[in-house]
PDB file of C-alpha atoms in Angstrom:
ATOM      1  CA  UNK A 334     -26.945  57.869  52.443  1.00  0.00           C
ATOM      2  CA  UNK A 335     -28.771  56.855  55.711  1.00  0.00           C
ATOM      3  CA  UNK A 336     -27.965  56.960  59.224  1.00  0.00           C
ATOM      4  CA  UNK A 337     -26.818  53.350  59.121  1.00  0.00           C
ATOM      5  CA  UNK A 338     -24.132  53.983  55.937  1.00  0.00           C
ATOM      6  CA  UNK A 339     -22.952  57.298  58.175  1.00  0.00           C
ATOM      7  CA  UNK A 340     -22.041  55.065  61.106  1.00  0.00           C
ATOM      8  CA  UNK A 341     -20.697  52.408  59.031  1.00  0.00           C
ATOM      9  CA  UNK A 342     -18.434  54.942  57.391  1.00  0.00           C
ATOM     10  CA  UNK A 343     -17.288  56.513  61.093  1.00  0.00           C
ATOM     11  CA  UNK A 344     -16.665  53.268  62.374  1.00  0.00           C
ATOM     12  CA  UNK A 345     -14.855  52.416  59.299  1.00  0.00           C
ATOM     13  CA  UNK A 346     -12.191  55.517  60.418  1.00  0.00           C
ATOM     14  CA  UNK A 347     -11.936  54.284  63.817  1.00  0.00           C
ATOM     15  CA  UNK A 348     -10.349  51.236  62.023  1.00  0.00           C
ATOM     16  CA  UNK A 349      -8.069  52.743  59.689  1.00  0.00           C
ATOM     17  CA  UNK A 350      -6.492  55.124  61.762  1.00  0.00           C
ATOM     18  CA  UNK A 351      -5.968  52.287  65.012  1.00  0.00           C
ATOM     19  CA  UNK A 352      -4.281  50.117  61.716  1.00  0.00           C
ATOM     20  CA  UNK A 353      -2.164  53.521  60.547  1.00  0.00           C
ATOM     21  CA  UNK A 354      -1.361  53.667  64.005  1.00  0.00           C
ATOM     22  CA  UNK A 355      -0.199  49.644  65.022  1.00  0.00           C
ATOM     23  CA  UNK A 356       0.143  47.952  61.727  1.00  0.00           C
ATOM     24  CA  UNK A 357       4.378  46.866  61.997  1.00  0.00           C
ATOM     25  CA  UNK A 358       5.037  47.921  65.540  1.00  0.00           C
ATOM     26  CA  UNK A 359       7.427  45.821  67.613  1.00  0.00           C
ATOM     27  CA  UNK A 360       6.186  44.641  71.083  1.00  0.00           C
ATOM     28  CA  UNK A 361       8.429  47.270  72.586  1.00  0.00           C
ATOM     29  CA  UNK A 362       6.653  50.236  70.479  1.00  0.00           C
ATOM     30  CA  UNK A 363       3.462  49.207  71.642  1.00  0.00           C
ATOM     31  CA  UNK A 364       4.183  49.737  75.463  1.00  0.00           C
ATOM     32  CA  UNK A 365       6.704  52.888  74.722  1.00  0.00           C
ATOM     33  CA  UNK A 366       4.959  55.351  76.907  1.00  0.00           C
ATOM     34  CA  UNK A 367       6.219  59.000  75.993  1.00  0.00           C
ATOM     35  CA  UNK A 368       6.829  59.851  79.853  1.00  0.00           C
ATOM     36  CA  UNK A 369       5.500  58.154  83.161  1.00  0.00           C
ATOM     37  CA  UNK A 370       2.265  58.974  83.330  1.00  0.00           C
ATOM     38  CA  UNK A 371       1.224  58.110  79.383  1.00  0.00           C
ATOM     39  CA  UNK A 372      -0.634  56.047  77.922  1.00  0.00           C
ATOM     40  CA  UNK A 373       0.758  53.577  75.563  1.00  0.00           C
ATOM     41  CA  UNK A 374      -0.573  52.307  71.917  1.00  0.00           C
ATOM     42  CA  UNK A 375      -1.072  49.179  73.307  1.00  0.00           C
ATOM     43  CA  UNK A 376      -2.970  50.743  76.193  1.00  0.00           C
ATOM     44  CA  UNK A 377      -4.939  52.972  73.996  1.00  0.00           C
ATOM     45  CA  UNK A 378      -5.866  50.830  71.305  1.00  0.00           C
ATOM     46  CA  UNK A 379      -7.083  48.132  73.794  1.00  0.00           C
ATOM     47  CA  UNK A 380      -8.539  50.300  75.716  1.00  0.00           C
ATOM     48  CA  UNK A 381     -11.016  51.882  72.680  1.00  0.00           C
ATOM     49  CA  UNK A 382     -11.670  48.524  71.464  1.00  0.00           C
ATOM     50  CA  UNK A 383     -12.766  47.223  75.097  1.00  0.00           C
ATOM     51  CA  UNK A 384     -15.172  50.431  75.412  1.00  0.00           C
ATOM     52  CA  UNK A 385     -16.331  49.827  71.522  1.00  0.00           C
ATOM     53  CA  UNK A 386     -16.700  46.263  72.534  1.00  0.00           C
ATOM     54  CA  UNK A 387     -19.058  46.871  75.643  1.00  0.00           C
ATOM     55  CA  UNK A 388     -20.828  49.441  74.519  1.00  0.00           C
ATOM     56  CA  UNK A 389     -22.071  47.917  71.313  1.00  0.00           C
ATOM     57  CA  UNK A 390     -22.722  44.560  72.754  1.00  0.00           C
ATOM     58  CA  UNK A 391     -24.970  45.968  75.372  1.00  0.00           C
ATOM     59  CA  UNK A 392     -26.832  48.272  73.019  1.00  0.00           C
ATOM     60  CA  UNK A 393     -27.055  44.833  70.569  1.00  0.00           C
ATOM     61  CA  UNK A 394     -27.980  42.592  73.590  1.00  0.00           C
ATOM     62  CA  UNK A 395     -24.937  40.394  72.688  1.00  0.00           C
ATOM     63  CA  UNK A 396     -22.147  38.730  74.595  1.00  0.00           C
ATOM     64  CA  UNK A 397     -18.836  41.001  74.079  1.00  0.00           C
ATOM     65  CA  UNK A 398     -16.510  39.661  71.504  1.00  0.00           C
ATOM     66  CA  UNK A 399     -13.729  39.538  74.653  1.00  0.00           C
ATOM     67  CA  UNK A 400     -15.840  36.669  75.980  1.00  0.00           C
ATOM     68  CA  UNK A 401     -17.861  35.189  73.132  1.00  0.00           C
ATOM     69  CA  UNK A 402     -14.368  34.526  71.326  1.00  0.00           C
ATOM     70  CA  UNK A 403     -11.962  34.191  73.987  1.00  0.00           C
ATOM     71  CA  UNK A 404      -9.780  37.559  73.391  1.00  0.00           C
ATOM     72  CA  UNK A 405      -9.580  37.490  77.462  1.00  0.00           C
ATOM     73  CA  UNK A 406      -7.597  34.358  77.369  1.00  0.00           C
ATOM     74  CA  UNK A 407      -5.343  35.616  74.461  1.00  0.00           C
ATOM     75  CA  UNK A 408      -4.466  38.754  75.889  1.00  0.00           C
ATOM     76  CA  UNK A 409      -4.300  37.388  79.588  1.00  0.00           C
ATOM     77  CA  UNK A 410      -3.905  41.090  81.387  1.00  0.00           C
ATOM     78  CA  UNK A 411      -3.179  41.290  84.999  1.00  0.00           C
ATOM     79  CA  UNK A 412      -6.904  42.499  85.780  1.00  0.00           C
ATOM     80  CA  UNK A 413     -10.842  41.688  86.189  1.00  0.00           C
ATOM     81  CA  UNK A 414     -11.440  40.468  82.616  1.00  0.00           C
ATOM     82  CA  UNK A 415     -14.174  42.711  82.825  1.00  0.00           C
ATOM     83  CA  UNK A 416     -12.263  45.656  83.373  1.00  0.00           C
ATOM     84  CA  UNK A 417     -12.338  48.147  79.729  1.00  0.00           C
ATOM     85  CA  UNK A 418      -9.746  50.726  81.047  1.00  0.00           C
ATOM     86  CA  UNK A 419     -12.043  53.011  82.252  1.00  0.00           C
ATOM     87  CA  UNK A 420     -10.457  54.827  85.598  1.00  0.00           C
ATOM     88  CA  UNK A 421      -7.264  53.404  84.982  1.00  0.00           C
ATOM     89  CA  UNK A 422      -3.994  54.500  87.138  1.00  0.00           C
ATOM     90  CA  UNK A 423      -1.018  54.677  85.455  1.00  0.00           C
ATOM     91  CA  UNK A 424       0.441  51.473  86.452  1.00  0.00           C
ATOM     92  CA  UNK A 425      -2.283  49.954  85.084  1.00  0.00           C
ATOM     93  CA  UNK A 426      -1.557  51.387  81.868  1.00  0.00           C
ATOM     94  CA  UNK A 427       1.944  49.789  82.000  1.00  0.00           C
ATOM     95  CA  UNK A 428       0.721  46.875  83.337  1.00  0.00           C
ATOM     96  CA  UNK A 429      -1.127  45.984  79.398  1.00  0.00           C
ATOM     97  CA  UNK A 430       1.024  43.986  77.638  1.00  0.00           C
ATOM     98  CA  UNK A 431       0.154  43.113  74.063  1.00  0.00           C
ATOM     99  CA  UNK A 432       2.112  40.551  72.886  1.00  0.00           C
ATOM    100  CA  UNK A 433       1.834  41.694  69.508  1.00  0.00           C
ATOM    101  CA  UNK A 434       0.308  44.232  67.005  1.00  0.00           C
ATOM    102  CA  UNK A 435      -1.128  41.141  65.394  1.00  0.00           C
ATOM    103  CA  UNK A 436      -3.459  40.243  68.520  1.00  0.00           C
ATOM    104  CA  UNK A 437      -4.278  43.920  68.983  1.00  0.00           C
ATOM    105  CA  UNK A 438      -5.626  43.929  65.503  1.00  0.00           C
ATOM    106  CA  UNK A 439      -7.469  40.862  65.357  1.00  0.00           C
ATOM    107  CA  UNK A 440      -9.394  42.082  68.521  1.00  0.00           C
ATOM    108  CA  UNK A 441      -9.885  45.474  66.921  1.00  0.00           C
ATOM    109  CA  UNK A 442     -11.107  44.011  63.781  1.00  0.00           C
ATOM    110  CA  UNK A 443     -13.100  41.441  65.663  1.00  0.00           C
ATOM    111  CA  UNK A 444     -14.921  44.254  67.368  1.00  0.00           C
ATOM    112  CA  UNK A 445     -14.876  46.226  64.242  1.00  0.00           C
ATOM    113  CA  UNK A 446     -16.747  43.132  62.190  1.00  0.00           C
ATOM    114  CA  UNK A 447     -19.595  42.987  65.112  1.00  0.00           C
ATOM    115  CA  UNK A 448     -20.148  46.810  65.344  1.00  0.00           C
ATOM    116  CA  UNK A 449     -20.705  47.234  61.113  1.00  0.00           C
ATOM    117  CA  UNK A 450     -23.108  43.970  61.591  1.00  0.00           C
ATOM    118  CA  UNK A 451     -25.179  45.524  63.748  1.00  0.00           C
ATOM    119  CA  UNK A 452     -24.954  48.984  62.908  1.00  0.00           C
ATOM    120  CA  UNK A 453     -25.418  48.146  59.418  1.00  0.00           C
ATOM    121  CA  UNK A 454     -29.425  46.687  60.824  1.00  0.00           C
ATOM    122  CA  UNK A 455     -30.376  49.770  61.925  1.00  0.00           C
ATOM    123  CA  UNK A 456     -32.919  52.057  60.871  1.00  0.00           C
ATOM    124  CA  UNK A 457     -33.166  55.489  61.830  1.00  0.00           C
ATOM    125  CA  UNK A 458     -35.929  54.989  64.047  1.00  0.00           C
ATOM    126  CA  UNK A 459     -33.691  52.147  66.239  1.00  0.00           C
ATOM    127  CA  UNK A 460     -31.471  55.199  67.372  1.00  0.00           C
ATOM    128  CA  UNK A 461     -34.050  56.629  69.512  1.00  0.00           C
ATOM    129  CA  UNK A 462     -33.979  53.451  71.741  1.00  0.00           C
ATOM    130  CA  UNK A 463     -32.993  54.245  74.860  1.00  0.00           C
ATOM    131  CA  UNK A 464     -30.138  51.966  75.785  1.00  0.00           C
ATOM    132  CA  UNK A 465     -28.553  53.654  79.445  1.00  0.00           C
ATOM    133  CA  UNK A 466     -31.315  55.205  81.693  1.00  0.00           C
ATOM    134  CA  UNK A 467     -28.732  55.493  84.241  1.00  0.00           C
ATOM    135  CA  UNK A 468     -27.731  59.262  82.901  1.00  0.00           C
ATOM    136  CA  UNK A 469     -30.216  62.136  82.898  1.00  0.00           C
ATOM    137  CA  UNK A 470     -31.143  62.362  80.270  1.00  0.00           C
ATOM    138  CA  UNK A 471     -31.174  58.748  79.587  1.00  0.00           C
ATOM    139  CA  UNK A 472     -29.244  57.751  76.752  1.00  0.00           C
ATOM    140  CA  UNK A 473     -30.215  56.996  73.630  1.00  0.00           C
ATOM    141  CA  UNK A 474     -28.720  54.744  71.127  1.00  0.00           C
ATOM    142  CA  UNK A 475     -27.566  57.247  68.649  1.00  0.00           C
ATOM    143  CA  UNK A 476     -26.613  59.109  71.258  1.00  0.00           C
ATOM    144  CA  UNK A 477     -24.125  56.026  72.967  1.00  0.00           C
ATOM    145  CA  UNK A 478     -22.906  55.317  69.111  1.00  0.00           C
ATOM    146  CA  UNK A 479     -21.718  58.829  68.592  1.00  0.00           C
ATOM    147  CA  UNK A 480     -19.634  58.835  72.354  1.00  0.00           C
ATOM    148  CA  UNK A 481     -18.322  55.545  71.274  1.00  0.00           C
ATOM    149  CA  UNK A 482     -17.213  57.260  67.451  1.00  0.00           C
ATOM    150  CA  UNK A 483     -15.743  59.970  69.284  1.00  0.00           C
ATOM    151  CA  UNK A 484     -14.496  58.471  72.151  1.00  0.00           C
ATOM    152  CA  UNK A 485     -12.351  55.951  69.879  1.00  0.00           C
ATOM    153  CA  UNK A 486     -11.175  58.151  67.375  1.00  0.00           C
ATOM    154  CA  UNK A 487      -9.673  60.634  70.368  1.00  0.00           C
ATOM    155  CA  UNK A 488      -7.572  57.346  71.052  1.00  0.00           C
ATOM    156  CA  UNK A 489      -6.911  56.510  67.288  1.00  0.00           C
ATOM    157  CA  UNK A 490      -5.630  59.954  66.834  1.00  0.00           C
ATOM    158  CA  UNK A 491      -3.632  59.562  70.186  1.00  0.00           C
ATOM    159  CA  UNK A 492      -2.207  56.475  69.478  1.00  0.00           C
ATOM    160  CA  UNK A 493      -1.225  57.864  65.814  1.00  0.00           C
ATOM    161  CA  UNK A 494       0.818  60.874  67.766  1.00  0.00           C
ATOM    162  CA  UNK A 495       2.129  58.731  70.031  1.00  0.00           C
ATOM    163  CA  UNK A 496       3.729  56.354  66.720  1.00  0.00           C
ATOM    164  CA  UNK A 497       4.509  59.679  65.372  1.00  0.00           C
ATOM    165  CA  UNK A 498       6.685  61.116  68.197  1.00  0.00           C
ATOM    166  CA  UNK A 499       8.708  57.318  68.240  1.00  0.00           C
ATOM    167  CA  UNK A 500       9.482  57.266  64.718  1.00  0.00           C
ATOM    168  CA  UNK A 501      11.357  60.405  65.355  1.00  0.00           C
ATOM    169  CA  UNK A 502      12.790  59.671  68.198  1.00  0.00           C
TER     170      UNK A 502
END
């Protein structure tokens, strides 16, 4: 197994889990927020996909999925289509509306599709490319994979808990 199997594999999890955690939800499930100031499936899920979305398009030196096929449009969220989440108040987090676990899925596996492509290209020598010289030190593209793995399945695993604590509601 080589580096570009192991990342293929972890990315694989991020998908399973975020399809454990959607797959049959109702609209109102995914925006059921389990007090005030939480963050929703809907929320979640979009949110990790935006991040795994920007993140692996800049490293790539591609236009992000959300653009290149339109997901902006589809979702049509209240906000700079730019915007991934990131330092998001809580009424922003009510304010994503997902009109159905369908769409969130088809951007997720959208996403999903582009980040095996180009992970699947790499050889272990690629991952020392700095890709973010804005942190010191700079960031490397192994490095920015790994946040993004770990960053996403945090949300996976939050959005699972979150589907958890509604089914026994």
């Amino acid at each position: 197994m080589n580096s570009a199997d192991l990342l293929t594999d972890a990315f694989t999890r991020v998908r399973e889990t975020v399809h454990s955690a959607v797959e049959g939800l109702s609209r109102a499930d995914l925006h059921a927020r389990l007090d005030d100031g939480a963050n929703s499936i809907g929320w979640l899920v979009w949110h990790l996909t935006r991040i795994q979305d920007d993140h692996v398009s800049d490293a790539a030196g591609v236009e992000q999925v959300w653009f290149s096929e339109d997901w902006a449009s589809r979702f049509d969220l209240p906000f700079a289509k730019e915007a991934t989440g990131y330092g998001h108040s809580s009424a922003d987090v009510a304010s994503v509306q997902v009109r159905s676990a369908e769409l969130l899925l088809g951007y997720h596996d959208a996403v999903h599709d582009r980040t095996v492509e180009f992970v699947r290209g790499l050889d272990d020598g690629a991952l020392d490319r700095i890709v973010d010289e804005a942190w010191s030190p700079p960031v490397s593209l192994g490095v920015r994979l790994i946040s993004v793995i770990s960053d996403d399945l945090q949300h996976a695993g939050q959005a699972a808990f979150v589907r958890g604590a509604l089914e026994r509601r």
